[in-house]
């Protein structure tokens, strides 16, 4: 990309990543501005749980928006090139379909079975990583028959990707600092809901509590299920022998926030019984420890600071932290001083209160 309007447009989008936007606002900016930076037919943009790389939100332009289940089934259940999990864990976070197949797009099951039928050709994918964690993914599509993405296009996305990742990371921080909208509707603390799906991920049964939780999840639906629910289930339904599949990790869980500010955990598990193999998804308020680890990562703490803070959350004393981490008391205090500064607190008690309050929405908005 040379100088001029495209470069200025790129810089404007980068600026928006640091503007304190929430996730819906950042998503709108990405979908609106990217086609003016790189000529594309459609954009797919998603946030993920950095612990499992499963989707917590998705946004897609036509003609992608009606094919979500097909792309997720490919991501978790088919051998293919440029899987998002492979990009997130590999050395190069950005690559194109044409480069991966050396111009032979039909070698990709995703192209043969989905994209060609939608009139799409080359795709440019990126894993959006910041602070050593993946916070989201991006996929750009061009029309079939057109020239694929060139090296200059990849360079543009490589420049943009870390800033998009930082923008996504900051949306988690923003959610802990401000609470928008009405107070959550009453729900008994700790109440869990259960969803049962068959092997084709069709709904078999759902508890009333699960229905209430799902009604609070924003975003598109796939076969009637919010994308995060479908994502954890599809991931777990994947055969164990699919190379490059996220299912190889066997962690069917994700943390996300409802439209009214409640942190939830979704956990999928395999079920066996007279009806055959099924998938169960438990929907429940997220424990403080689970959200604490996510918030710590979102605040960009170093691995050492994370380890110390996690032990503080467990109630460990300085002596216990020294014994468990094999570091000096001075080092522990040095890390805690940096963490206190990051969260704007002055003591362990204030730090714990800040982290715990991040996952409990106020009842008085």
Coordinates of C-alpha atoms in Angstrom, one line a residue:
X1 CA 0.0 0.0 0.0
X2 CA 1.4 3.3 -1.0
X3 CA 0.8 6.7 0.5
X4 CA -2.5 8.5 0.1
X5 CA -6.2 7.8 0.8
X6 CA -5.9 4.0 1.5
X7 CA -3.0 4.7 4.0
X8 CA -5.0 7.4 5.8
X9 CA -8.0 5.0 5.9
X10 CA -5.9 2.4 7.5
X11 CA -4.6 4.8 10.1
X12 CA -8.2 5.9 10.9
X13 CA -9.2 2.3 11.6
X14 CA -6.1 1.8 13.8
X15 CA -7.1 4.9 15.7
X16 CA -10.5 3.5 16.3
X17 CA -9.0 0.4 18.0
X18 CA -7.7 2.7 20.8
X19 CA -10.9 4.8 21.1
X20 CA -12.4 2.9 24.0
X21 CA -15.1 1.3 21.9
X22 CA -17.2 -1.6 23.2
X23 CA -17.4 -4.8 21.1
X24 CA -20.5 -3.9 19.0
X25 CA -19.0 -0.5 18.3
X26 CA -15.6 -1.9 17.2
X27 CA -17.4 -4.5 15.1
X28 CA -19.3 -1.8 13.2
X29 CA -16.1 0.1 12.6
X30 CA -14.3 -3.0 11.2
X31 CA -17.1 -4.0 8.9
X32 CA -17.6 -0.5 7.6
X33 CA -14.0 0.6 7.1
X34 CA -12.1 -2.5 6.0
X35 CA -13.6 -2.7 2.4
X36 CA -12.3 0.9 1.9
X37 CA -8.8 -0.3 2.8
X38 CA -8.7 -3.6 1.0
X39 CA -11.2 -4.3 -1.9
X40 CA -13.2 -7.3 -0.7
X41 CA -16.5 -9.0 -1.4
X42 CA -17.3 -9.7 2.3
X43 CA -15.8 -9.5 5.8
X44 CA -16.1 -11.9 8.7
X45 CA -15.0 -10.7 12.1
X46 CA -15.2 -12.6 15.4
X47 CA -14.1 -12.4 19.0
X48 CA -12.9 -15.6 20.7
X49 CA -12.2 -16.8 24.2
X50 CA -8.4 -16.7 24.4
X51 CA -8.3 -19.8 26.6
X52 CA -10.1 -22.1 24.0
X53 CA -10.2 -20.0 20.8
X54 CA -14.0 -20.6 20.6
X55 CA -16.2 -17.9 19.2
X56 CA -17.9 -15.5 21.7
X57 CA -19.3 -13.2 19.0
X58 CA -19.4 -13.1 15.2
X59 CA -20.3 -10.6 12.5
X60 CA -20.4 -11.4 8.8
X61 CA -21.5 -9.6 5.6
X62 CA -23.5 -11.2 2.8
X63 CA -23.2 -13.8 1.5
X64 CA -21.3 -15.2 4.5
X65 CA -24.0 -14.4 7.1
X66 CA -26.3 -17.2 6.0
X67 CA -23.5 -19.9 5.9
X68 CA -22.3 -19.7 9.5
X69 CA -23.0 -23.4 10.3
X70 CA -21.2 -24.5 7.2
X71 CA -18.1 -22.5 8.1
X72 CA -18.1 -23.6 11.7
X73 CA -18.6 -27.3 10.7
X74 CA -15.6 -26.9 8.4
X75 CA -13.5 -25.2 11.1
X76 CA -14.1 -27.9 13.7
X77 CA -15.0 -31.0 11.6
X78 CA -13.0 -31.0 8.4
X79 CA -9.4 -31.2 7.5
X80 CA -8.5 -28.0 5.7
X81 CA -5.9 -25.3 5.3
X82 CA -5.6 -22.0 7.3
X83 CA -7.7 -23.1 10.3
X84 CA -8.0 -20.2 12.7
X85 CA -6.5 -22.3 15.6
X86 CA -3.5 -23.2 13.4
X87 CA -2.9 -19.5 12.6
X88 CA -3.2 -18.5 16.2
X89 CA -0.6 -21.0 17.3
X90 CA 1.7 -20.8 14.3
X91 CA 4.5 -18.3 13.5
X92 CA 2.5 -16.5 10.7
X93 CA -0.8 -15.1 11.9
X94 CA -1.9 -13.9 8.4
X95 CA -2.1 -15.9 5.2
X96 CA -4.4 -16.5 2.2
X97 CA -6.1 -19.5 0.7
X98 CA -4.3 -19.1 -2.7
X99 CA -0.9 -19.1 -0.9
X100 CA -1.8 -22.2 1.2
X101 CA -3.0 -24.1 -1.8
X102 CA -0.5 -22.6 -4.3
X103 CA -3.3 -21.3 -6.4
X104 CA -5.2 -24.6 -6.4
X105 CA -8.3 -23.5 -4.5
X106 CA -10.2 -26.7 -5.1
X107 CA -7.8 -28.5 -2.8
X108 CA -9.6 -26.8 0.1
X109 CA -12.8 -28.4 1.3
X110 CA -14.0 -25.0 2.5
X111 CA -13.7 -23.6 -1.1
X112 CA -15.2 -26.7 -2.8
X113 CA -18.1 -27.2 -0.4
X114 CA -18.9 -23.6 0.7
X115 CA -17.2 -20.7 -0.9
X116 CA -17.5 -21.7 -4.6
X117 CA -21.2 -22.0 -4.2
X118 CA -21.4 -18.5 -2.8
X119 CA -19.4 -17.1 -5.6
X120 CA -16.3 -16.5 -3.5
X121 CA -12.7 -17.1 -4.4
X122 CA -9.5 -16.3 -2.5
X123 CA -9.8 -15.6 1.3
X124 CA -7.4 -13.8 3.6
X125 CA -7.4 -15.0 7.2
X126 CA -5.8 -13.6 10.3
X127 CA -5.6 -14.6 13.9
X128 CA -5.7 -11.4 16.0
X129 CA -3.2 -11.8 18.9
X130 CA -2.1 -9.3 21.5
X131 CA 0.0 -10.0 24.6
X132 CA 0.5 -13.6 23.6
X133 CA -3.3 -14.3 23.5
X134 CA -5.6 -14.6 20.6
X135 CA -8.7 -12.3 21.0
X136 CA -10.4 -12.7 17.7
X137 CA -10.2 -13.7 14.0
X138 CA -10.7 -12.0 10.7
X139 CA -11.5 -13.3 7.3
X140 CA -11.7 -11.3 4.0
X141 CA -13.2 -12.7 0.8
X142 CA -12.9 -11.8 -2.8
X143 CA -15.2 -12.9 -5.6
X144 CA -14.4 -16.1 -7.4
X145 CA -12.5 -15.7 -10.7
X146 CA -10.8 -12.6 -9.5
X147 CA -7.1 -12.3 -8.8
X148 CA -6.2 -13.5 -5.3
X149 CA -4.7 -11.4 -2.5
X150 CA -1.2 -10.3 -3.2
X151 CA 1.8 -9.9 -0.9
X152 CA 1.0 -6.2 -0.4
X153 CA -2.5 -7.1 0.8
X154 CA -1.0 -9.5 3.3
X155 CA 1.4 -6.8 4.5
X156 CA -1.5 -4.4 5.0
X157 CA -3.4 -7.0 7.1
X158 CA -0.2 -7.9 9.1
X159 CA 0.1 -4.2 10.0
X160 CA -3.6 -3.9 11.0
X161 CA -4.0 -7.3 12.8
X162 CA -2.2 -6.4 16.1
X163 CA -4.2 -3.2 16.4
X164 CA -7.5 -5.1 15.9
X165 CA -6.4 -7.6 18.5
X166 CA -5.6 -4.8 20.9
X167 CA -9.0 -3.3 20.2
X168 CA -10.7 -6.6 21.0
X169 CA -8.6 -7.0 24.2
X170 CA -9.6 -3.5 25.3
X171 CA -13.3 -4.3 24.8
X172 CA -13.0 -6.8 27.7
X173 CA -11.4 -4.1 29.8
X174 CA -14.1 -1.6 28.9
X175 CA -16.8 -4.0 29.9
X176 CA -15.2 -4.1 33.4
X177 CA -15.1 -0.3 33.7
X178 CA -18.5 0.7 32.5
X179 CA -22.0 -0.9 32.7
X180 CA -24.4 0.2 30.1
X181 CA -28.1 -0.5 29.7
X182 CA -30.7 -1.7 32.2
X183 CA -30.0 -3.9 35.2
X184 CA -30.0 -7.6 34.6
X185 CA -33.4 -9.3 35.0
X186 CA -33.7 -11.2 38.2
X187 CA -32.1 -14.7 38.2
X188 CA -31.2 -16.8 41.2
X189 CA -27.4 -16.6 41.8
X190 CA -25.7 -19.8 40.6
X191 CA -28.7 -21.0 38.6
X192 CA -27.5 -23.1 35.7
X193 CA -29.4 -24.0 32.5
X194 CA -29.0 -27.1 30.4
X195 CA -29.3 -27.6 26.6
X196 CA -29.3 -31.0 25.0
X197 CA -28.4 -31.4 21.3
X198 CA -28.3 -34.4 19.0
X199 CA -25.2 -35.3 17.0
X200 CA -26.4 -33.0 14.2
X201 CA -26.6 -30.2 16.7
X202 CA -30.4 -30.0 16.5
X203 CA -32.1 -29.0 19.7
X204 CA -33.5 -32.0 21.7
X205 CA -34.4 -30.2 24.9
X206 CA -33.7 -27.1 26.9
X207 CA -34.4 -26.1 30.5
X208 CA -36.3 -22.9 31.4
X209 CA -33.2 -21.4 33.0
X210 CA -31.2 -22.0 29.8
X211 CA -33.9 -20.3 27.7
X212 CA -33.7 -17.3 30.0
X213 CA -29.9 -17.1 29.7
X214 CA -29.9 -17.6 25.9
X215 CA -32.4 -14.8 25.5
X216 CA -29.7 -12.5 27.0
X217 CA -27.1 -13.4 24.5
X218 CA -26.8 -10.9 21.6
X219 CA -25.8 -11.5 18.0
X220 CA -26.8 -13.9 15.2
X221 CA -28.2 -17.4 15.6
X222 CA -27.3 -20.6 13.9
X223 CA -30.2 -23.1 13.7
X224 CA -31.8 -21.1 16.5
X225 CA -28.8 -21.2 18.8
X226 CA -26.6 -18.2 19.7
X227 CA -23.2 -18.6 17.9
X228 CA -21.2 -19.2 21.1
X229 CA -23.5 -22.1 22.0
X230 CA -23.3 -23.6 18.6
X231 CA -19.5 -23.1 18.6
X232 CA -18.9 -25.0 21.9
X233 CA -21.2 -27.8 20.7
X234 CA -19.8 -28.1 17.2
X235 CA -16.3 -28.1 18.6
X236 CA -17.1 -31.0 20.9
X237 CA -19.0 -32.9 18.3
X238 CA -15.9 -33.0 16.1
X239 CA -14.4 -36.5 15.6
X240 CA -11.1 -36.9 17.5
X241 CA -9.2 -37.8 14.3
X242 CA -9.7 -34.5 12.4
X243 CA -6.2 -33.1 11.8
X244 CA -5.8 -29.4 12.7
X245 CA -9.1 -29.3 14.5
X246 CA -9.7 -27.3 17.7
X247 CA -11.4 -30.4 19.0
X248 CA -8.0 -31.9 19.6
X249 CA -7.9 -29.9 22.8
X250 CA -11.2 -31.3 24.0
X251 CA -12.1 -28.1 25.9
X252 CA -15.7 -27.3 25.1
X253 CA -16.1 -24.1 27.1
X254 CA -16.3 -20.4 26.6
X255 CA -16.7 -17.2 28.7
X256 CA -18.8 -14.3 27.5
X257 CA -20.9 -11.4 28.6
X258 CA -24.7 -11.1 28.1
X259 CA -26.4 -8.1 26.6
X260 CA -27.2 -6.9 30.1
X261 CA -23.7 -7.3 31.6
X262 CA -23.7 -10.8 33.3
X263 CA -20.6 -12.9 32.8
X264 CA -21.6 -16.5 31.7
X265 CA -19.7 -19.7 31.2
X266 CA -20.8 -22.2 28.6
X267 CA -19.5 -25.8 29.0
X268 CA -20.2 -28.6 26.5
X269 CA -19.9 -32.3 27.3
X270 CA -20.6 -35.5 25.4
X271 CA -23.6 -37.6 26.6
X272 CA -24.4 -41.2 26.2
X273 CA -27.8 -42.9 26.7
X274 CA -30.7 -44.8 25.1
X275 CA -31.1 -42.0 22.6
X276 CA -27.5 -42.4 21.4
X277 CA -24.7 -39.8 21.5
X278 CA -25.7 -36.3 22.3
X279 CA -24.1 -33.0 23.3
X280 CA -25.0 -31.3 26.6
X281 CA -24.3 -27.6 27.1
X282 CA -24.4 -26.1 30.6
X283 CA -25.1 -22.3 30.8
X284 CA -24.3 -20.7 34.1
X285 CA -23.0 -17.6 35.8
X286 CA -19.2 -17.6 35.5
X287 CA -17.2 -18.2 38.7
X288 CA -15.1 -15.3 39.8
X289 CA -11.8 -17.3 39.2
X290 CA -12.7 -17.9 35.6
X291 CA -13.5 -14.3 34.9
X292 CA -10.6 -13.1 36.9
X293 CA -8.1 -14.9 34.7
X294 CA -9.8 -13.4 31.6
X295 CA -9.7 -9.9 33.0
X296 CA -6.0 -10.3 34.0
X297 CA -5.1 -11.3 30.5
X298 CA -7.2 -8.5 29.0
X299 CA -5.3 -5.9 31.1
X300 CA -2.1 -7.0 29.5
X301 CA -0.3 -8.3 32.5
X302 CA 3.0 -10.1 32.0
X303 CA 2.9 -13.9 32.6
X304 CA 4.8 -13.4 35.9
X305 CA 2.3 -10.8 37.1
X306 CA -0.5 -13.1 36.1
X307 CA 0.9 -15.9 38.2
X308 CA 1.3 -13.7 41.3
X309 CA -2.2 -12.2 40.9
X310 CA -3.8 -15.5 40.4
X311 CA -2.4 -16.7 43.7
X312 CA -3.5 -13.5 45.4
X313 CA -7.0 -14.4 44.2
X314 CA -6.6 -17.8 45.8
X315 CA -5.9 -16.0 49.1
X316 CA -2.2 -16.9 49.3
X317 CA 0.1 -14.9 51.5
X318 CA 3.4 -13.5 50.3
X319 CA 5.3 -16.4 51.9
X320 CA 3.0 -18.9 50.2
X321 CA 3.5 -17.2 46.8
X322 CA 7.3 -17.2 47.4
X323 CA 7.2 -21.0 48.1
X324 CA 5.0 -21.9 45.2
X325 CA 6.7 -19.7 42.5
X326 CA 10.2 -20.0 43.9
X327 CA 10.9 -16.3 43.7
X328 CA 11.9 -13.7 46.3
X329 CA 9.5 -11.7 48.5
X330 CA 10.9 -8.6 46.8
X331 CA 10.0 -10.0 43.4
X332 CA 6.4 -10.7 44.5
X333 CA 6.0 -7.2 45.9
X334 CA 7.5 -5.7 42.7
X335 CA 4.9 -7.6 40.6
X336 CA 2.1 -6.6 42.9
X337 CA 3.1 -3.0 42.8
X338 CA 2.8 -3.0 39.0
X339 CA -0.5 -4.8 39.1
X340 CA -1.9 -2.3 41.7
X341 CA -0.9 0.5 39.4
X342 CA -2.6 -1.2 36.4
X343 CA -5.9 -1.6 38.2
X344 CA -5.7 1.7 40.1
X345 CA -5.8 0.1 43.6
X346 CA -3.5 0.2 46.6
X347 CA -3.9 -3.1 48.4
X348 CA -4.6 -6.8 47.8
X349 CA -8.1 -6.3 49.2
X350 CA -8.9 -3.5 46.8
X351 CA -7.5 -5.6 43.9
X352 CA -9.6 -8.6 44.8
X353 CA -12.7 -6.4 45.1
X354 CA -12.0 -4.8 41.7
X355 CA -11.7 -8.2 40.0
X356 CA -14.7 -9.7 41.7
X357 CA -16.9 -6.6 40.9
X358 CA -16.0 -7.1 37.3
X359 CA -18.1 -10.2 37.0
X360 CA -21.1 -9.0 39.1
X361 CA -23.2 -6.3 37.3
X362 CA -24.7 -3.7 39.5
X363 CA -28.3 -4.1 40.5
X364 CA -28.7 -0.3 40.6
X365 CA -28.1 1.2 37.2

